[in-house]
PDB file of N, CA and C in Angstrom:
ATOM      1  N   UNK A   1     104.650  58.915 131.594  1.00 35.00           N
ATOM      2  CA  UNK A   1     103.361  58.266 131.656  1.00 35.00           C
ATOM      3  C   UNK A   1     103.288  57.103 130.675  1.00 35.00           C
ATOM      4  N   UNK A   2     103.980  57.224 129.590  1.00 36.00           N
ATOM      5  CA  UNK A   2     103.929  56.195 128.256  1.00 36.00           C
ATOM      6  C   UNK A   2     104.806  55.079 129.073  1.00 36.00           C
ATOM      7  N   UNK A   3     105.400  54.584 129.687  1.00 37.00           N
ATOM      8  CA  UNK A   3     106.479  54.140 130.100  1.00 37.00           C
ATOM      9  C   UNK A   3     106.022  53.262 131.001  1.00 37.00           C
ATOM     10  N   UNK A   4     104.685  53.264 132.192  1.00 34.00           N
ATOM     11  CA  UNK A   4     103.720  53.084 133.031  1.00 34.00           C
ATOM     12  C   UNK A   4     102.803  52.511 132.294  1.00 34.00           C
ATOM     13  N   UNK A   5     102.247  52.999 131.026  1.00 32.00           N
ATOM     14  CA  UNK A   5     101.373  51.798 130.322  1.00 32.00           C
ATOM     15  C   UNK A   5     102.111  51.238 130.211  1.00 32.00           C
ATOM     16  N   UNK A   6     102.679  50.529 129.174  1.00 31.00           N
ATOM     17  CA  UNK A   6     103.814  49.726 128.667  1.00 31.00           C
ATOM     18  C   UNK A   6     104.431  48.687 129.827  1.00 31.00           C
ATOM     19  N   UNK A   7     104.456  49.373 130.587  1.00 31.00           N
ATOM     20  CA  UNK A   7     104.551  48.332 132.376  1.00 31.00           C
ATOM     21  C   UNK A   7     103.194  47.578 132.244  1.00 31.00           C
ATOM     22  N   UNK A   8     102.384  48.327 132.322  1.00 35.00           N
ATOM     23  CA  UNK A   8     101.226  47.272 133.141  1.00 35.00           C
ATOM     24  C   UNK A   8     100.468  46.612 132.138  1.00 35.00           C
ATOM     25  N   UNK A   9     100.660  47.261 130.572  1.00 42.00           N
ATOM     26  CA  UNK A   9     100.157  46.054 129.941  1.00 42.00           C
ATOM     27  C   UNK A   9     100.945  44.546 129.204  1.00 42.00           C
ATOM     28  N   UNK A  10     102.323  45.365 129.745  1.00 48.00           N
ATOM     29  CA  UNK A  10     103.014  44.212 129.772  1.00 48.00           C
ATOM     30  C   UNK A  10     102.648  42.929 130.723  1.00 48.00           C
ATOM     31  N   UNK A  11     102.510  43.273 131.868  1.00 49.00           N
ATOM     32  CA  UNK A  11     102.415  42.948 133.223  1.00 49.00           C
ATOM     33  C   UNK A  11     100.649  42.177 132.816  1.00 49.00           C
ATOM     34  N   UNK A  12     100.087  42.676 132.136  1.00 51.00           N
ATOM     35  CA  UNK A  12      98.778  41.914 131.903  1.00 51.00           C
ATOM     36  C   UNK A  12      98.738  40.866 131.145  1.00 51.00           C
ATOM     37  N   UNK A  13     100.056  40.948 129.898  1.00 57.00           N
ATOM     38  CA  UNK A  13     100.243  40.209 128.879  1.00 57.00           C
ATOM     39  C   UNK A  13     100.855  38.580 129.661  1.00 57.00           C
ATOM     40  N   UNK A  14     101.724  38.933 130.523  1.00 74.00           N
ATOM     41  CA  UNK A  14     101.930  37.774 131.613  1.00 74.00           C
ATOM     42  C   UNK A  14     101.322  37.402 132.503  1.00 74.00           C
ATOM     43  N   UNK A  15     100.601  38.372 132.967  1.00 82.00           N
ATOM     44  CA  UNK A  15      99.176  37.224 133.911  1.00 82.00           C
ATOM     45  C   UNK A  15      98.263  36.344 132.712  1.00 82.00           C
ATOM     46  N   UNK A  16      97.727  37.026 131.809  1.00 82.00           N
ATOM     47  CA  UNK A  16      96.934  36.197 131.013  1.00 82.00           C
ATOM     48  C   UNK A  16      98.124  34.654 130.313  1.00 82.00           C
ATOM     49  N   UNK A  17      99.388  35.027 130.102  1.00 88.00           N
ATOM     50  CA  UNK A  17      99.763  33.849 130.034  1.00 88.00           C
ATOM     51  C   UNK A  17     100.259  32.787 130.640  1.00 88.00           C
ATOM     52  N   UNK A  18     100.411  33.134 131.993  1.00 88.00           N
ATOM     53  CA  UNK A  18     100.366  32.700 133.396  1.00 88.00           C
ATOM     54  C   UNK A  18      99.304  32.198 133.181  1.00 88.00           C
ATOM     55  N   UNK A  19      98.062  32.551 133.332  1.00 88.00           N
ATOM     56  CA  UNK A  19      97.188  31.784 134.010  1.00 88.00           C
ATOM     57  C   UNK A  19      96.508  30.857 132.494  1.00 88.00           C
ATOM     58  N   UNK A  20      96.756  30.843 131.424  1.00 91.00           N
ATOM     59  CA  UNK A  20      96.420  29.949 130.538  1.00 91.00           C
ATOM     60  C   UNK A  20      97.621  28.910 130.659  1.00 91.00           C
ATOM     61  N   UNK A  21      98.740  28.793 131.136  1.00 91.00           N
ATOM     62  CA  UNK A  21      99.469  27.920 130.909  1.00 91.00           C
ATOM     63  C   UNK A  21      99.642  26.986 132.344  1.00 91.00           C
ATOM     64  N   UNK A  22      98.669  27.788 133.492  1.00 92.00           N
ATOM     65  CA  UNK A  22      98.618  26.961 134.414  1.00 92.00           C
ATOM     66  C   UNK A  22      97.151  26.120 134.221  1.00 92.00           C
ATOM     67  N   UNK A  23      96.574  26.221 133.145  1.00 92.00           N
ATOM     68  CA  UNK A  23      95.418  25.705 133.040  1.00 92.00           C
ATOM     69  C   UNK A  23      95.617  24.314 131.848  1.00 92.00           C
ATOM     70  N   UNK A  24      96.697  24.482 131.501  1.00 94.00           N
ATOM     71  CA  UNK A  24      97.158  23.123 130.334  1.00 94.00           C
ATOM     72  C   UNK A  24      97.069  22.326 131.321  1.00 94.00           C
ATOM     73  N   UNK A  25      96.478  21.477 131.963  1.00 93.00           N
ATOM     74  CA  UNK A  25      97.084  20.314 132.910  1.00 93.00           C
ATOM     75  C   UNK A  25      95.984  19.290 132.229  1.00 93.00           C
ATOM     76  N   UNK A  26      94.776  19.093 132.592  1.00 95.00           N
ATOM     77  CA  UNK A  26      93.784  18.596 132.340  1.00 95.00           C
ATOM     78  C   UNK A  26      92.481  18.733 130.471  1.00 95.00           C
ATOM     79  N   UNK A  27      93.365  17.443 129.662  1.00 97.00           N
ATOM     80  CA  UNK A  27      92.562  18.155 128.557  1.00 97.00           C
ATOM     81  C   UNK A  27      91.056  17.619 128.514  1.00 97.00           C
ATOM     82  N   UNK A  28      90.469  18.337 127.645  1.00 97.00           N
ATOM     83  CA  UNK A  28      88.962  17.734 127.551  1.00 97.00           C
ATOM     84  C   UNK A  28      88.885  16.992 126.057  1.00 97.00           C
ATOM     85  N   UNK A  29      89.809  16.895 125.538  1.00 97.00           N
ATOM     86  CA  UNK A  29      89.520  16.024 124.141  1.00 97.00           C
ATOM     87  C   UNK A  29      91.561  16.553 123.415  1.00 97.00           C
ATOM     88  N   UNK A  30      91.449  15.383 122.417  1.00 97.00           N
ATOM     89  CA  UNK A  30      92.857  15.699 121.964  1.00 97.00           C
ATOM     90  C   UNK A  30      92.002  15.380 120.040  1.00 97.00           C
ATOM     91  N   UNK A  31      92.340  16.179 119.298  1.00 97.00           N
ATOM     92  CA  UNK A  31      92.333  15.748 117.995  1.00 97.00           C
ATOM     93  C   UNK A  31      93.703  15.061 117.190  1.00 97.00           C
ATOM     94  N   UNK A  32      93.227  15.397 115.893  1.00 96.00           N
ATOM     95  CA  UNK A  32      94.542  14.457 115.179  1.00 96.00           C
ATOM     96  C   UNK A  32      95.803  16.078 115.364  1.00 96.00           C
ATOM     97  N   UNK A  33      95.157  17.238 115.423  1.00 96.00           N
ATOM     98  CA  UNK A  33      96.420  18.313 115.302  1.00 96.00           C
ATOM     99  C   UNK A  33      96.439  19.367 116.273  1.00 96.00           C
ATOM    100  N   UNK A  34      95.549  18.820 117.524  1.00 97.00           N
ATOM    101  CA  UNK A  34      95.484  19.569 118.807  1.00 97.00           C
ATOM    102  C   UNK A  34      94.896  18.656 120.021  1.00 97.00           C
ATOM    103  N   UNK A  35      95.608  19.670 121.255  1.00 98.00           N
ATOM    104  CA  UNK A  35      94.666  18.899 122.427  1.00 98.00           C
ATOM    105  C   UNK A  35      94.159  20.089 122.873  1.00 98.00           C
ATOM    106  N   UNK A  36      93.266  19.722 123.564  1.00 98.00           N
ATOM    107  CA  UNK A  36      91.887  20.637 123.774  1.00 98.00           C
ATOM    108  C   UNK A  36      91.920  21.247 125.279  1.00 98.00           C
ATOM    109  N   UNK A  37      91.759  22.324 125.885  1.00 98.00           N
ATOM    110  CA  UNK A  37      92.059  22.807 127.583  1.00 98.00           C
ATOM    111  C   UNK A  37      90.162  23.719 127.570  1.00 98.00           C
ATOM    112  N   UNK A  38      89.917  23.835 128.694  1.00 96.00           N
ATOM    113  CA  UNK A  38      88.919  24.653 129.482  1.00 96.00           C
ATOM    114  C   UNK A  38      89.792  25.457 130.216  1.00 96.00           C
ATOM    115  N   UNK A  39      89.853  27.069 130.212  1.00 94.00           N
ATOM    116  CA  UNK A  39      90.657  27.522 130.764  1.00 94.00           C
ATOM    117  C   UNK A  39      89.481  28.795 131.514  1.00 94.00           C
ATOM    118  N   UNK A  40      90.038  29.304 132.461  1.00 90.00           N
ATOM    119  CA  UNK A  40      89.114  30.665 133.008  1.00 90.00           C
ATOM    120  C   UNK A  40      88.725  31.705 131.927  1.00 90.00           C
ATOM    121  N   UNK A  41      89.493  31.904 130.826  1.00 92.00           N
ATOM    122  CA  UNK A  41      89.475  32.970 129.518  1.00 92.00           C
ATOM    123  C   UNK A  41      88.847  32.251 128.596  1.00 92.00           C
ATOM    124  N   UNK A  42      88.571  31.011 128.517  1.00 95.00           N
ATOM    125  CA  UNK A  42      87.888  30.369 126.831  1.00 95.00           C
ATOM    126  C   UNK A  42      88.889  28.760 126.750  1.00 95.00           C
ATOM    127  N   UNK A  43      88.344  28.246 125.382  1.00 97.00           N
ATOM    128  CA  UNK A  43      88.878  26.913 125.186  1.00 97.00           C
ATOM    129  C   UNK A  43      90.231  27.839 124.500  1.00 97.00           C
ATOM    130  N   UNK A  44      91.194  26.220 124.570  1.00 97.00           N
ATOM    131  CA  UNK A  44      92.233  26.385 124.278  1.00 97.00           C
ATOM    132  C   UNK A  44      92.631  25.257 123.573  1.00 97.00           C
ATOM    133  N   UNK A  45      92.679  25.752 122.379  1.00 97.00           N
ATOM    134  CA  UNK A  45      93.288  24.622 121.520  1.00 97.00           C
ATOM    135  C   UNK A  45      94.899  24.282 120.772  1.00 97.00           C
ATOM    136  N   UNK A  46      95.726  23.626 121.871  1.00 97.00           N
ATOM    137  CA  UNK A  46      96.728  23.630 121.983  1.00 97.00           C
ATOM    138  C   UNK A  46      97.474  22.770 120.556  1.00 97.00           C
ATOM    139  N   UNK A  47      98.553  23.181 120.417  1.00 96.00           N
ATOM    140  CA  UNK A  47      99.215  22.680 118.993  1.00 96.00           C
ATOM    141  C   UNK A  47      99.806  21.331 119.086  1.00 96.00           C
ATOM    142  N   UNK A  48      99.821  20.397 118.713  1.00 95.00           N
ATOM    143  CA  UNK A  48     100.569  19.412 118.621  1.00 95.00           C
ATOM    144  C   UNK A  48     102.076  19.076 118.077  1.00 95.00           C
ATOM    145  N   UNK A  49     102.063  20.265 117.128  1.00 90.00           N
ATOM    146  CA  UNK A  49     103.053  20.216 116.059  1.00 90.00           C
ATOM    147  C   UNK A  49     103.982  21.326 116.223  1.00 90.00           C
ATOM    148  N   UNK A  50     104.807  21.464 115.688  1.00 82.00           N
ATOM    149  CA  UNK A  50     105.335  23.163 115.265  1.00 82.00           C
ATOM    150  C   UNK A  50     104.754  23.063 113.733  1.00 82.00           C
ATOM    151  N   UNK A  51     103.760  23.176 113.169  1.00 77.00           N
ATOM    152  CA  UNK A  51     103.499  23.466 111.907  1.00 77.00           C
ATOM    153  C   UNK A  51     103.036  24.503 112.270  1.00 77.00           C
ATOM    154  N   UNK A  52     102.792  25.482 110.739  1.00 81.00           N
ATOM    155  CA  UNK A  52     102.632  26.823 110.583  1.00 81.00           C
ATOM    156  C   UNK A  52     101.500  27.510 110.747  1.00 81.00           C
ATOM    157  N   UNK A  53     100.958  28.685 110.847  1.00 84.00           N
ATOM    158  CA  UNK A  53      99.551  28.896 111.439  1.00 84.00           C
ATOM    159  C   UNK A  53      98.883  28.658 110.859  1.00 84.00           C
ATOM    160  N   UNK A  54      99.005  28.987 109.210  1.00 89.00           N
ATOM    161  CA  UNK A  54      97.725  29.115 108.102  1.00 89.00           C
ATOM    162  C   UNK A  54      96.944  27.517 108.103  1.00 89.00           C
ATOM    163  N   UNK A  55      97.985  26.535 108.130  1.00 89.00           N
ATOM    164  CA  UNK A  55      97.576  25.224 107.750  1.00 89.00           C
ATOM    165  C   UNK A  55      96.390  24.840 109.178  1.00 89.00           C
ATOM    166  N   UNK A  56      96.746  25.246 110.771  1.00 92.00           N
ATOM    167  CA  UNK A  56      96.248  24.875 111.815  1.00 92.00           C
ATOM    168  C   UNK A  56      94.670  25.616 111.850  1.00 92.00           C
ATOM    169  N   UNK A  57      94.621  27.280 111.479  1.00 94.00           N
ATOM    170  CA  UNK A  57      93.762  27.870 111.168  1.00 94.00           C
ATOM    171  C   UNK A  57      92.665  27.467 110.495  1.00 94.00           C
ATOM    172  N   UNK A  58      93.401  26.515 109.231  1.00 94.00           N
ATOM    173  CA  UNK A  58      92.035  26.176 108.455  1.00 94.00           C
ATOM    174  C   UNK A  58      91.631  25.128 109.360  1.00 94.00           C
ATOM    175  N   UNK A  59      92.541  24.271 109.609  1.00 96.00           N
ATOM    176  CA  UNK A  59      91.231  22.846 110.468  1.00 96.00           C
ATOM    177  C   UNK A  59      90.821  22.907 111.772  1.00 96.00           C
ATOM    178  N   UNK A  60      91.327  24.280 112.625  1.00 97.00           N
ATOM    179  CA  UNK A  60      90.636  24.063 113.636  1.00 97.00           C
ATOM    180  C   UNK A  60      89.376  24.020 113.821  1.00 97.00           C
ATOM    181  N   UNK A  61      88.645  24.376 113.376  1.00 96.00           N
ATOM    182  CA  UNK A  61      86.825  24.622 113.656  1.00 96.00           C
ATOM    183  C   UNK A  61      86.623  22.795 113.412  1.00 96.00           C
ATOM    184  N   UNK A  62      86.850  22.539 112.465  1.00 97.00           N
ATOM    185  CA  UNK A  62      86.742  20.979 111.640  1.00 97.00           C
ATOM    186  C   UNK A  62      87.051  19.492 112.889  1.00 97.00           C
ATOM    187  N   UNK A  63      88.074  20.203 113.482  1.00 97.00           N
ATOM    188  CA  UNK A  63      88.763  19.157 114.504  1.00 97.00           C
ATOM    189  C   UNK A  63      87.775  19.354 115.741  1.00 97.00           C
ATOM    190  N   UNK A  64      87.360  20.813 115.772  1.00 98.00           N
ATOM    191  CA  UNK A  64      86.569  21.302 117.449  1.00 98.00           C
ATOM    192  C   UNK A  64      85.881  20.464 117.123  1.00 98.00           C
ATOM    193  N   UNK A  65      84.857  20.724 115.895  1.00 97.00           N
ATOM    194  CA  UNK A  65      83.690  19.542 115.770  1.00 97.00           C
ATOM    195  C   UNK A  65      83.440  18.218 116.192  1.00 97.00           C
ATOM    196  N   UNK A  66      85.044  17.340 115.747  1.00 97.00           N
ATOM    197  CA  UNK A  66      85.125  16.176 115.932  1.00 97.00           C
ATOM    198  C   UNK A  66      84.577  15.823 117.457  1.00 97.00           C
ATOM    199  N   UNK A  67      84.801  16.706 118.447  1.00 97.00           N
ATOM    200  CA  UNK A  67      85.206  16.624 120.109  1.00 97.00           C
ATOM    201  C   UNK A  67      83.881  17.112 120.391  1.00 97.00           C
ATOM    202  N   UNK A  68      82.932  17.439 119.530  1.00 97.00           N
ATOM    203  CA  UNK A  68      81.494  18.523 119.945  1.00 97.00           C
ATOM    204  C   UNK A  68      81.635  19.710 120.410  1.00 97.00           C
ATOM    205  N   UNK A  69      82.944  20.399 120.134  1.00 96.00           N
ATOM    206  CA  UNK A  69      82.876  21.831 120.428  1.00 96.00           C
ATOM    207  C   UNK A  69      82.261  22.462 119.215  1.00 96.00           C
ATOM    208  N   UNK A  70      81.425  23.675 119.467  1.00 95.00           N
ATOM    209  CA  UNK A  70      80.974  25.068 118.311  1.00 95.00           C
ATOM    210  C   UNK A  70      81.856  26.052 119.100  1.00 95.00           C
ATOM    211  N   UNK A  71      83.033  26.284 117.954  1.00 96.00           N
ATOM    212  CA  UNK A  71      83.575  27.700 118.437  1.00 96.00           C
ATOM    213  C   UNK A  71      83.108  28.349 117.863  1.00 96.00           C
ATOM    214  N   UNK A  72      82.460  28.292 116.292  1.00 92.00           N
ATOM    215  CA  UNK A  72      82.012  29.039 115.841  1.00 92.00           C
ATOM    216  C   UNK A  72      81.804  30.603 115.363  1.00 92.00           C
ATOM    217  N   UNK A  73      81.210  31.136 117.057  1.00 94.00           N
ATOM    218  CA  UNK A  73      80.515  32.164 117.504  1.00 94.00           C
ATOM    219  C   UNK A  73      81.466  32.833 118.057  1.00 94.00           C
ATOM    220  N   UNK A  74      82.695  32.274 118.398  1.00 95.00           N
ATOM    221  CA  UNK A  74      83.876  32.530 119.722  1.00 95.00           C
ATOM    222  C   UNK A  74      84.868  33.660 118.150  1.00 95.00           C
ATOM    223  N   UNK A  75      85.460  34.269 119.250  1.00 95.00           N
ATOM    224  CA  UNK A  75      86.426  35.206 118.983  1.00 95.00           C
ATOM    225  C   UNK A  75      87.609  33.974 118.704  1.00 95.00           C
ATOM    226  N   UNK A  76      88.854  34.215 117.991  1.00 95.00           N
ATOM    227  CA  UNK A  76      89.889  33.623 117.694  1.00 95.00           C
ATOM    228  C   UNK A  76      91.294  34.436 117.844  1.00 95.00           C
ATOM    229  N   UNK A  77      92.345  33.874 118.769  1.00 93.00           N
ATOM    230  CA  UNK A  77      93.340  34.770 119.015  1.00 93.00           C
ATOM    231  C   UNK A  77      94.474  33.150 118.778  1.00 93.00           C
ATOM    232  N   UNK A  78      95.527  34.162 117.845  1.00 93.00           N
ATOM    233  CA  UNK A  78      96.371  33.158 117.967  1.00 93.00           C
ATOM    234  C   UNK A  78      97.367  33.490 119.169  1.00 93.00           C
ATOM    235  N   UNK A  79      97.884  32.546 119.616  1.00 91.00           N
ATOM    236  CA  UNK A  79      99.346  33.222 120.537  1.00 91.00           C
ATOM    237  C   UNK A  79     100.178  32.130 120.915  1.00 91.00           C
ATOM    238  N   UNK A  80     101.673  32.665 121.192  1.00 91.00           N
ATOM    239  CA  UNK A  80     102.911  31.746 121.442  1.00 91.00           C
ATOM    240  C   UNK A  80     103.464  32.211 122.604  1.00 91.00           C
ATOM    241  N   UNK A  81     103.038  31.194 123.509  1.00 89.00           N
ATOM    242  CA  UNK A  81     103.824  31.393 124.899  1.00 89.00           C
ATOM    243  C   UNK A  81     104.638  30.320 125.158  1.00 89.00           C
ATOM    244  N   UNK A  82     105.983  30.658 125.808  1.00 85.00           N
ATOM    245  CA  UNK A  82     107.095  29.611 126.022  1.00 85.00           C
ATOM    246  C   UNK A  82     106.958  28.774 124.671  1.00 85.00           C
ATOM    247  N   UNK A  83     107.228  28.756 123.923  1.00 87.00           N
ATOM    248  CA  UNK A  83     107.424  28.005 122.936  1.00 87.00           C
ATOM    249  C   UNK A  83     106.070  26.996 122.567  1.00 87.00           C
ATOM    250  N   UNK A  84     105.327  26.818 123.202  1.00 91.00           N
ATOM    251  CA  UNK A  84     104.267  26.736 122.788  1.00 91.00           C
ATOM    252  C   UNK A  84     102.918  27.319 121.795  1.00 91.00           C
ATOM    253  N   UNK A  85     102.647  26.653 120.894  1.00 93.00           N
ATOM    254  CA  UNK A  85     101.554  27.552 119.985  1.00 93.00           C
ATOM    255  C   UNK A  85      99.816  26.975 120.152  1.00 93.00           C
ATOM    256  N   UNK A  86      99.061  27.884 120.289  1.00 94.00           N
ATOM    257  CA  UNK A  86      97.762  27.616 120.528  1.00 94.00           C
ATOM    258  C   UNK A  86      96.942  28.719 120.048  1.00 94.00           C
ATOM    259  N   UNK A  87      95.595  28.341 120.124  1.00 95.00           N
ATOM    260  CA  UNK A  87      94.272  29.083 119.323  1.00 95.00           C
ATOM    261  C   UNK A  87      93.629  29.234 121.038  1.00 95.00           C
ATOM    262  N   UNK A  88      93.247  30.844 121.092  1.00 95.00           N
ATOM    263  CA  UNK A  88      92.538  31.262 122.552  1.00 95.00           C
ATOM    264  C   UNK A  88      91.107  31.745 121.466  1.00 95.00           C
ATOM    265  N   UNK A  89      89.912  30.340 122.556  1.00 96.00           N
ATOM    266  CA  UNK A  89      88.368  31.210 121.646  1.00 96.00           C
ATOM    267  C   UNK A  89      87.729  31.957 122.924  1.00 96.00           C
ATOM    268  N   UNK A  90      87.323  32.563 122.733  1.00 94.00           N
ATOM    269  CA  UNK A  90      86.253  33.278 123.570  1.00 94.00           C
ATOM    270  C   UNK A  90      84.936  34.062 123.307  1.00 94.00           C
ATOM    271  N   UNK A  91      84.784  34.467 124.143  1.00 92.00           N
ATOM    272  CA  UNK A  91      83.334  35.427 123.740  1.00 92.00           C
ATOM    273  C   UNK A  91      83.866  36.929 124.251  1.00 92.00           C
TER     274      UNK A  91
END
């Protein structure tokens, strides 16, 4: 039975990054250390750099601002898909 979770939340872990990485196409704003996505799950604030998390962490809220986003209120998930690094906000 342990073996069957582990399947399907694997299997969830790749739809959700499936479908955020088919949603990079179109941004809604680019800052000086991200570009910005509308995705079906929340904004997505994609990395520009390979710099390290702590440094991106502190200025993201600072940069949303610049563009008129309030994440504010939003949940914060970091994650690395295909070699890509980004901030998932949501509610």
């Amino acid at each position: 039975m342990e073996a069957i979770k582990s399947l399907s939340q694997n299997n969830q872990v790749d739809s959700t990054s499936d479908l955020i990485m088919d949603s990079l196409k179109d941004p809604i704003g680019e800052t000086n250390h991200f570009t910005w996505f509308i995705t079906d799950i929340g904004i997505v604030a994609l990395f520009k750099k390979n710099e390290n998390f702590e440094t991106y962490s502190s200025i993201v809220e600072i940069e949303a601002n610049k563009i008129a986003l309030d994440i504010t209120k939003e949940e914060k998930e970091y994650l690395k898909i295909k070699e890509r690094q980004l901030f998932l906000f949501y509610s």
